[in-house]
Amino acid sequence: MIDTKAIEEHIRGILEALGEDPQRPGLVDTPRRVAAMYSEVFEGINYTNHEIAQMFDKTFDDDIDTSKEKIVVVKDIEFFSYCEHHMALMYDMKASVAYVPNGKVIGLSKIARVCDMAAKRLQLQERIGSDIADIISEITGSEDVAVTIEGCHSCVSARGIKKENARTFSAEIRGKFRTDPALQIYLK
Ligand SMILES: [Zn+2]
């Protein structure tokens, strides 16, 4: 579990290292606020992908005719994350999650909750996609999963090369989505 007391102490140390006075009125509660924020935005660090799958494992038996291929796509799921290289915010992020049901269908709101939880870690954009795909695959029992993500990284837009409008696209493509052109139209 996240040690908020230790985070408070270390944030106080960072403020001192920056040459700030952690006792001045504007900063005196900052370590506590940062610790509270970290326990919220990094909640996903407390759980493995398998545990997240169990948490949101509310599926419905899909008794519709399985001889016809069906697909479920949830587009433009918004979320935030933090990059593991700079602990910097990744913002304006959107995921599209697609899968071919294999007898089990997951509630649509649960797909959004899975994205949120996978993102609430120190992450790489590509790994958010593979984490979401692992979890959706475990819940639905389907190997045919595709996750595309786009977003902005503040470590790129607000520092260093300062490419303010640069967006990063990434895709985790598995199973039939790799080979079936009819499914690939959903990845756009
Ligand atoms: Zn970064």
PDB file of C-alpha atoms and ligand atoms in Angstrom:
ATOM      1  CA  MET A   1       0.000   0.000   0.000  1.00  0.00           C
ATOM      2  CA  ILE A   2       1.112   3.570  -0.655  1.00  0.00           C
ATOM      3  CA  ASP A   3       3.013   5.090   2.298  1.00  0.00           C
ATOM      4  CA  THR A   4       1.581   8.632   2.458  1.00  0.00           C
ATOM      5  CA  LYS A   5       3.649   9.629   5.517  1.00  0.00           C
ATOM      6  CA  ALA A   6       6.887   8.804   3.677  1.00  0.00           C
ATOM      7  CA  ILE A   7       5.691  10.740   0.594  1.00  0.00           C
ATOM      8  CA  GLU A   8       5.006  13.791   2.786  1.00  0.00           C
ATOM      9  CA  GLU A   9       8.541  13.678   4.210  1.00  0.00           C
ATOM     10  CA  HIS A  10      10.159  13.291   0.801  1.00  0.00           C
ATOM     11  CA  ILE A  11       8.114  16.115  -0.761  1.00  0.00           C
ATOM     12  CA  ARG A  12       9.216  18.346   2.129  1.00  0.00           C
ATOM     13  CA  GLY A  13      12.810  17.334   1.268  1.00  0.00           C
ATOM     14  CA  ILE A  14      12.290  18.175  -2.417  1.00  0.00           C
ATOM     15  CA  LEU A  15      10.926  21.604  -1.486  1.00  0.00           C
ATOM     16  CA  GLU A  16      14.040  22.225   0.627  1.00  0.00           C
ATOM     17  CA  ALA A  17      16.311  20.962  -2.149  1.00  0.00           C
ATOM     18  CA  LEU A  18      14.620  23.412  -4.532  1.00  0.00           C
ATOM     19  CA  GLY A  19      15.623  26.222  -2.133  1.00  0.00           C
ATOM     20  CA  GLU A  20      12.056  26.744  -0.929  1.00  0.00           C
ATOM     21  CA  ASP A  21      10.870  27.219   2.631  1.00  0.00           C
ATOM     22  CA  PRO A  22       8.455  24.352   3.340  1.00  0.00           C
ATOM     23  CA  GLN A  23       7.106  26.325   6.319  1.00  0.00           C
ATOM     24  CA  ARG A  24       5.863  29.321   4.346  1.00  0.00           C
ATOM     25  CA  PRO A  25       2.066  29.555   4.321  1.00  0.00           C
ATOM     26  CA  GLY A  26       1.579  28.579   0.676  1.00  0.00           C
ATOM     27  CA  LEU A  27       3.656  25.414   1.057  1.00  0.00           C
ATOM     28  CA  VAL A  28       3.007  24.248   4.587  1.00  0.00           C
ATOM     29  CA  ASP A  29       0.204  21.860   3.552  1.00  0.00           C
ATOM     30  CA  THR A  30       1.717  20.966   0.178  1.00  0.00           C
ATOM     31  CA  PRO A  31       3.433  17.718   1.273  1.00  0.00           C
ATOM     32  CA  ARG A  32       0.141  16.438   2.714  1.00  0.00           C
ATOM     33  CA  ARG A  33      -1.776  17.460  -0.431  1.00  0.00           C
ATOM     34  CA  VAL A  34       0.766  15.841  -2.760  1.00  0.00           C
ATOM     35  CA  ALA A  35       0.669  12.615  -0.704  1.00  0.00           C
ATOM     36  CA  ALA A  36      -3.148  12.554  -0.908  1.00  0.00           C
ATOM     37  CA  MET A  37      -3.007  13.220  -4.652  1.00  0.00           C
ATOM     38  CA  TYR A  38      -0.422  10.481  -5.202  1.00  0.00           C
ATOM     39  CA  SER A  39      -2.486   7.893  -3.370  1.00  0.00           C
ATOM     40  CA  GLU A  40      -5.359   8.724  -5.714  1.00  0.00           C
ATOM     41  CA  VAL A  41      -3.514   9.039  -9.034  1.00  0.00           C
ATOM     42  CA  PHE A  42      -1.276   6.019  -8.350  1.00  0.00           C
ATOM     43  CA  GLU A  43      -3.993   3.772  -6.945  1.00  0.00           C
ATOM     44  CA  GLY A  44      -3.351   1.221  -9.681  1.00  0.00           C
ATOM     45  CA  ILE A  45       0.138   0.493  -8.291  1.00  0.00           C
ATOM     46  CA  ASN A  46      -1.606  -1.336  -5.430  1.00  0.00           C
ATOM     47  CA  TYR A  47      -2.984  -3.997  -7.774  1.00  0.00           C
ATOM     48  CA  THR A  48      -1.664  -6.450 -10.345  1.00  0.00           C
ATOM     49  CA  ASN A  49      -3.398  -6.751 -13.725  1.00  0.00           C
ATOM     50  CA  HIS A  50      -4.880 -10.012 -12.487  1.00  0.00           C
ATOM     51  CA  GLU A  51      -6.336  -8.299  -9.399  1.00  0.00           C
ATOM     52  CA  ILE A  52      -7.819  -5.521 -11.557  1.00  0.00           C
ATOM     53  CA  ALA A  53      -9.376  -8.189 -13.789  1.00  0.00           C
ATOM     54  CA  GLN A  54     -10.983  -9.796 -10.725  1.00  0.00           C
ATOM     55  CA  MET A  55     -12.185  -6.392  -9.473  1.00  0.00           C
ATOM     56  CA  PHE A  56     -14.126  -5.664 -12.694  1.00  0.00           C
ATOM     57  CA  ASP A  57     -15.049  -9.209 -13.645  1.00  0.00           C
ATOM     58  CA  LYS A  58     -18.754  -8.580 -14.226  1.00  0.00           C
ATOM     59  CA  THR A  59     -19.543 -10.317 -17.470  1.00  0.00           C
ATOM     60  CA  PHE A  60     -22.785 -11.335 -19.087  1.00  0.00           C
ATOM     61  CA  ASP A  61     -23.166 -14.627 -20.875  1.00  0.00           C
ATOM     62  CA  ASP A  62     -23.461 -13.834 -24.513  1.00  0.00           C
ATOM     63  CA  ASP A  63     -26.132 -16.195 -25.826  1.00  0.00           C
ATOM     64  CA  ILE A  64     -26.560 -14.453 -29.171  1.00  0.00           C
ATOM     65  CA  ASP A  65     -25.716 -16.460 -32.286  1.00  0.00           C
ATOM     66  CA  THR A  66     -21.948 -16.980 -32.124  1.00  0.00           C
ATOM     67  CA  SER A  67     -21.689 -18.268 -35.684  1.00  0.00           C
ATOM     68  CA  LYS A  68     -21.675 -14.619 -36.797  1.00  0.00           C
ATOM     69  CA  GLU A  69     -18.627 -12.668 -35.749  1.00  0.00           C
ATOM     70  CA  LYS A  70     -19.417  -9.733 -33.535  1.00  0.00           C
ATOM     71  CA  ILE A  71     -17.207  -7.029 -32.167  1.00  0.00           C
ATOM     72  CA  VAL A  72     -17.449  -4.634 -29.242  1.00  0.00           C
ATOM     73  CA  VAL A  73     -15.709  -1.261 -29.549  1.00  0.00           C
ATOM     74  CA  VAL A  74     -15.641   1.463 -26.918  1.00  0.00           C
ATOM     75  CA  LYS A  75     -14.072   4.597 -28.325  1.00  0.00           C
ATOM     76  CA  ASP A  76     -12.569   7.736 -26.804  1.00  0.00           C
ATOM     77  CA  ILE A  77     -12.295   6.670 -23.184  1.00  0.00           C
ATOM     78  CA  GLU A  78     -10.607   9.627 -21.482  1.00  0.00           C
ATOM     79  CA  PHE A  79      -8.008   9.224 -18.753  1.00  0.00           C
ATOM     80  CA  PHE A  80      -4.821  10.626 -17.239  1.00  0.00           C
ATOM     81  CA  SER A  81      -1.554   8.948 -16.418  1.00  0.00           C
ATOM     82  CA  TYR A  82       2.008   9.766 -15.324  1.00  0.00           C
ATOM     83  CA  CYS A  83       5.152   8.840 -17.258  1.00  0.00           C
ATOM     84  CA  GLU A  84       7.634   6.719 -15.383  1.00  0.00           C
ATOM     85  CA  HIS A  85      10.642   8.562 -16.786  1.00  0.00           C
ATOM     86  CA  HIS A  86       9.779  12.006 -15.378  1.00  0.00           C
ATOM     87  CA  MET A  87       6.755  11.363 -13.142  1.00  0.00           C
ATOM     88  CA  ALA A  88       5.172  13.931 -15.476  1.00  0.00           C
ATOM     89  CA  LEU A  89       1.490  14.109 -16.352  1.00  0.00           C
ATOM     90  CA  MET A  90       0.300  12.442 -19.547  1.00  0.00           C
ATOM     91  CA  TYR A  91      -2.898  14.293 -20.436  1.00  0.00           C
ATOM     92  CA  ASP A  92      -5.635  14.586 -23.005  1.00  0.00           C
ATOM     93  CA  MET A  93      -5.395  10.821 -23.313  1.00  0.00           C
ATOM     94  CA  LYS A  94      -7.973   8.677 -25.042  1.00  0.00           C
ATOM     95  CA  ALA A  95      -8.193   4.941 -25.433  1.00  0.00           C
ATOM     96  CA  SER A  96     -10.283   2.897 -27.827  1.00  0.00           C
ATOM     97  CA  VAL A  97     -10.796  -0.686 -26.735  1.00  0.00           C
ATOM     98  CA  ALA A  98     -12.089  -3.376 -29.083  1.00  0.00           C
ATOM     99  CA  TYR A  99     -12.592  -7.096 -28.629  1.00  0.00           C
ATOM    100  CA  VAL A 100     -14.320 -10.010 -30.285  1.00  0.00           C
ATOM    101  CA  PRO A 101     -16.548 -11.650 -27.623  1.00  0.00           C
ATOM    102  CA  ASN A 102     -15.892 -15.297 -26.946  1.00  0.00           C
ATOM    103  CA  GLY A 103     -19.059 -16.150 -25.007  1.00  0.00           C
ATOM    104  CA  LYS A 104     -18.621 -13.424 -22.368  1.00  0.00           C
ATOM    105  CA  VAL A 105     -19.385  -9.717 -22.631  1.00  0.00           C
ATOM    106  CA  ILE A 106     -18.031  -7.185 -20.150  1.00  0.00           C
ATOM    107  CA  GLY A 107     -20.153  -4.203 -19.026  1.00  0.00           C
ATOM    108  CA  LEU A 108     -19.179  -1.105 -20.981  1.00  0.00           C
ATOM    109  CA  SER A 109     -18.609   1.051 -17.898  1.00  0.00           C
ATOM    110  CA  LYS A 110     -16.218  -1.614 -16.607  1.00  0.00           C
ATOM    111  CA  ILE A 111     -14.019  -1.158 -19.688  1.00  0.00           C
ATOM    112  CA  ALA A 112     -13.609   2.505 -18.768  1.00  0.00           C
ATOM    113  CA  ARG A 113     -12.816   1.570 -15.152  1.00  0.00           C
ATOM    114  CA  VAL A 114     -10.153  -0.876 -16.356  1.00  0.00           C
ATOM    115  CA  CYS A 115      -8.517   1.888 -18.456  1.00  0.00           C
ATOM    116  CA  ASP A 116      -8.516   4.257 -15.485  1.00  0.00           C
ATOM    117  CA  MET A 117      -6.955   1.747 -13.140  1.00  0.00           C
ATOM    118  CA  ALA A 118      -4.258   0.624 -15.608  1.00  0.00           C
ATOM    119  CA  ALA A 119      -3.353   4.297 -16.146  1.00  0.00           C
ATOM    120  CA  LYS A 120      -3.112   5.111 -12.432  1.00  0.00           C
ATOM    121  CA  ARG A 121       0.456   3.869 -12.302  1.00  0.00           C
ATOM    122  CA  LEU A 122       3.864   5.186 -13.304  1.00  0.00           C
ATOM    123  CA  GLN A 123       3.464   4.216 -16.915  1.00  0.00           C
ATOM    124  CA  LEU A 124       4.607   4.176 -20.511  1.00  0.00           C
ATOM    125  CA  GLN A 125       1.868   4.842 -23.032  1.00  0.00           C
ATOM    126  CA  GLU A 126       2.612   1.531 -24.788  1.00  0.00           C
ATOM    127  CA  ARG A 127       2.372  -0.391 -21.520  1.00  0.00           C
ATOM    128  CA  ILE A 128      -0.986   1.186 -20.633  1.00  0.00           C
ATOM    129  CA  GLY A 129      -2.217  -0.420 -23.871  1.00  0.00           C
ATOM    130  CA  SER A 130      -0.760  -3.844 -23.106  1.00  0.00           C
ATOM    131  CA  ASP A 131      -2.010  -3.718 -19.481  1.00  0.00           C
ATOM    132  CA  ILE A 132      -5.550  -2.879 -20.653  1.00  0.00           C
ATOM    133  CA  ALA A 133      -5.381  -5.667 -23.265  1.00  0.00           C
ATOM    134  CA  ASP A 134      -4.168  -8.209 -20.647  1.00  0.00           C
ATOM    135  CA  ILE A 135      -7.015  -7.297 -18.274  1.00  0.00           C
ATOM    136  CA  ILE A 136      -9.773  -7.226 -20.932  1.00  0.00           C
ATOM    137  CA  SER A 137      -8.491 -10.522 -22.302  1.00  0.00           C
ATOM    138  CA  GLU A 138      -8.568 -12.147 -18.851  1.00  0.00           C
ATOM    139  CA  ILE A 139     -12.087 -10.882 -18.081  1.00  0.00           C
ATOM    140  CA  THR A 140     -13.642 -11.791 -21.438  1.00  0.00           C
ATOM    141  CA  GLY A 141     -11.633 -14.927 -22.206  1.00  0.00           C
ATOM    142  CA  SER A 142     -10.984 -13.496 -25.679  1.00  0.00           C
ATOM    143  CA  GLU A 143      -7.531 -13.334 -27.271  1.00  0.00           C
ATOM    144  CA  ASP A 144      -8.841 -10.955 -29.925  1.00  0.00           C
ATOM    145  CA  VAL A 145      -8.283  -7.575 -28.309  1.00  0.00           C
ATOM    146  CA  ALA A 146      -7.054  -4.254 -29.671  1.00  0.00           C
ATOM    147  CA  VAL A 147      -6.286  -1.102 -27.703  1.00  0.00           C
ATOM    148  CA  THR A 148      -5.273   2.159 -29.362  1.00  0.00           C
ATOM    149  CA  ILE A 149      -4.192   5.138 -27.303  1.00  0.00           C
ATOM    150  CA  GLU A 150      -3.391   8.724 -28.114  1.00  0.00           C
ATOM    151  CA  GLY A 151      -2.260  11.424 -25.764  1.00  0.00           C
ATOM    152  CA  CYS A 152       0.050  14.270 -24.834  1.00  0.00           C
ATOM    153  CA  HIS A 153       3.032  13.932 -22.524  1.00  0.00           C
ATOM    154  CA  SER A 154       3.863  17.012 -20.460  1.00  0.00           C
ATOM    155  CA  CYS A 155       7.524  15.903 -20.356  1.00  0.00           C
ATOM    156  CA  VAL A 156       7.492  16.559 -24.129  1.00  0.00           C
ATOM    157  CA  SER A 157       5.103  19.522 -24.332  1.00  0.00           C
ATOM    158  CA  ALA A 158       6.244  21.571 -21.312  1.00  0.00           C
ATOM    159  CA  ARG A 159      10.001  20.990 -21.136  1.00  0.00           C
ATOM    160  CA  GLY A 160      12.952  19.819 -23.210  1.00  0.00           C
ATOM    161  CA  ILE A 161      12.065  20.064 -26.898  1.00  0.00           C
ATOM    162  CA  LYS A 162       8.709  21.786 -26.109  1.00  0.00           C
ATOM    163  CA  LYS A 163       6.633  20.349 -28.902  1.00  0.00           C
ATOM    164  CA  GLU A 164       3.374  21.654 -27.541  1.00  0.00           C
ATOM    165  CA  ASN A 165       1.050  19.986 -30.005  1.00  0.00           C
ATOM    166  CA  ALA A 166       2.813  16.657 -30.346  1.00  0.00           C
ATOM    167  CA  ARG A 167       0.481  13.746 -29.741  1.00  0.00           C
ATOM    168  CA  THR A 168       1.658  10.190 -29.330  1.00  0.00           C
ATOM    169  CA  PHE A 169      -0.231   7.279 -30.867  1.00  0.00           C
ATOM    170  CA  SER A 170       0.264   3.681 -29.837  1.00  0.00           C
ATOM    171  CA  ALA A 171      -1.553   0.436 -30.525  1.00  0.00           C
ATOM    172  CA  GLU A 172      -1.683  -2.984 -28.895  1.00  0.00           C
ATOM    173  CA  ILE A 173      -3.101  -5.352 -31.508  1.00  0.00           C
ATOM    174  CA  ARG A 174      -3.753  -9.000 -30.697  1.00  0.00           C
ATOM    175  CA  GLY A 175      -5.333 -12.097 -32.181  1.00  0.00           C
ATOM    176  CA  LYS A 176      -7.664 -11.693 -35.168  1.00  0.00           C
ATOM    177  CA  PHE A 177      -7.144  -7.922 -35.175  1.00  0.00           C
ATOM    178  CA  ARG A 178      -3.634  -8.587 -36.553  1.00  0.00           C
ATOM    179  CA  THR A 179      -4.845 -10.498 -39.571  1.00  0.00           C
ATOM    180  CA  ASP A 180      -8.504  -9.743 -40.303  1.00  0.00           C
ATOM    181  CA  PRO A 181      -8.918  -6.623 -42.494  1.00  0.00           C
ATOM    182  CA  ALA A 182     -12.625  -6.507 -41.616  1.00  0.00           C
ATOM    183  CA  LEU A 183     -11.692  -5.969 -37.959  1.00  0.00           C
ATOM    184  CA  GLN A 184      -8.897  -3.510 -38.666  1.00  0.00           C
ATOM    185  CA  ILE A 185     -11.352  -0.841 -39.808  1.00  0.00           C
ATOM    186  CA  TYR A 186     -12.299  -0.469 -36.124  1.00  0.00           C
ATOM    187  CA  LEU A 187      -8.777   0.556 -35.191  1.00  0.00           C
ATOM    188  CA  LYS A 188      -8.923   3.903 -36.944  1.00  0.00           C
TER     189      LYS A 188
HETATM  190 ZN    ZN B   1       8.435  11.443 -19.578  1.00  0.00          ZN
END
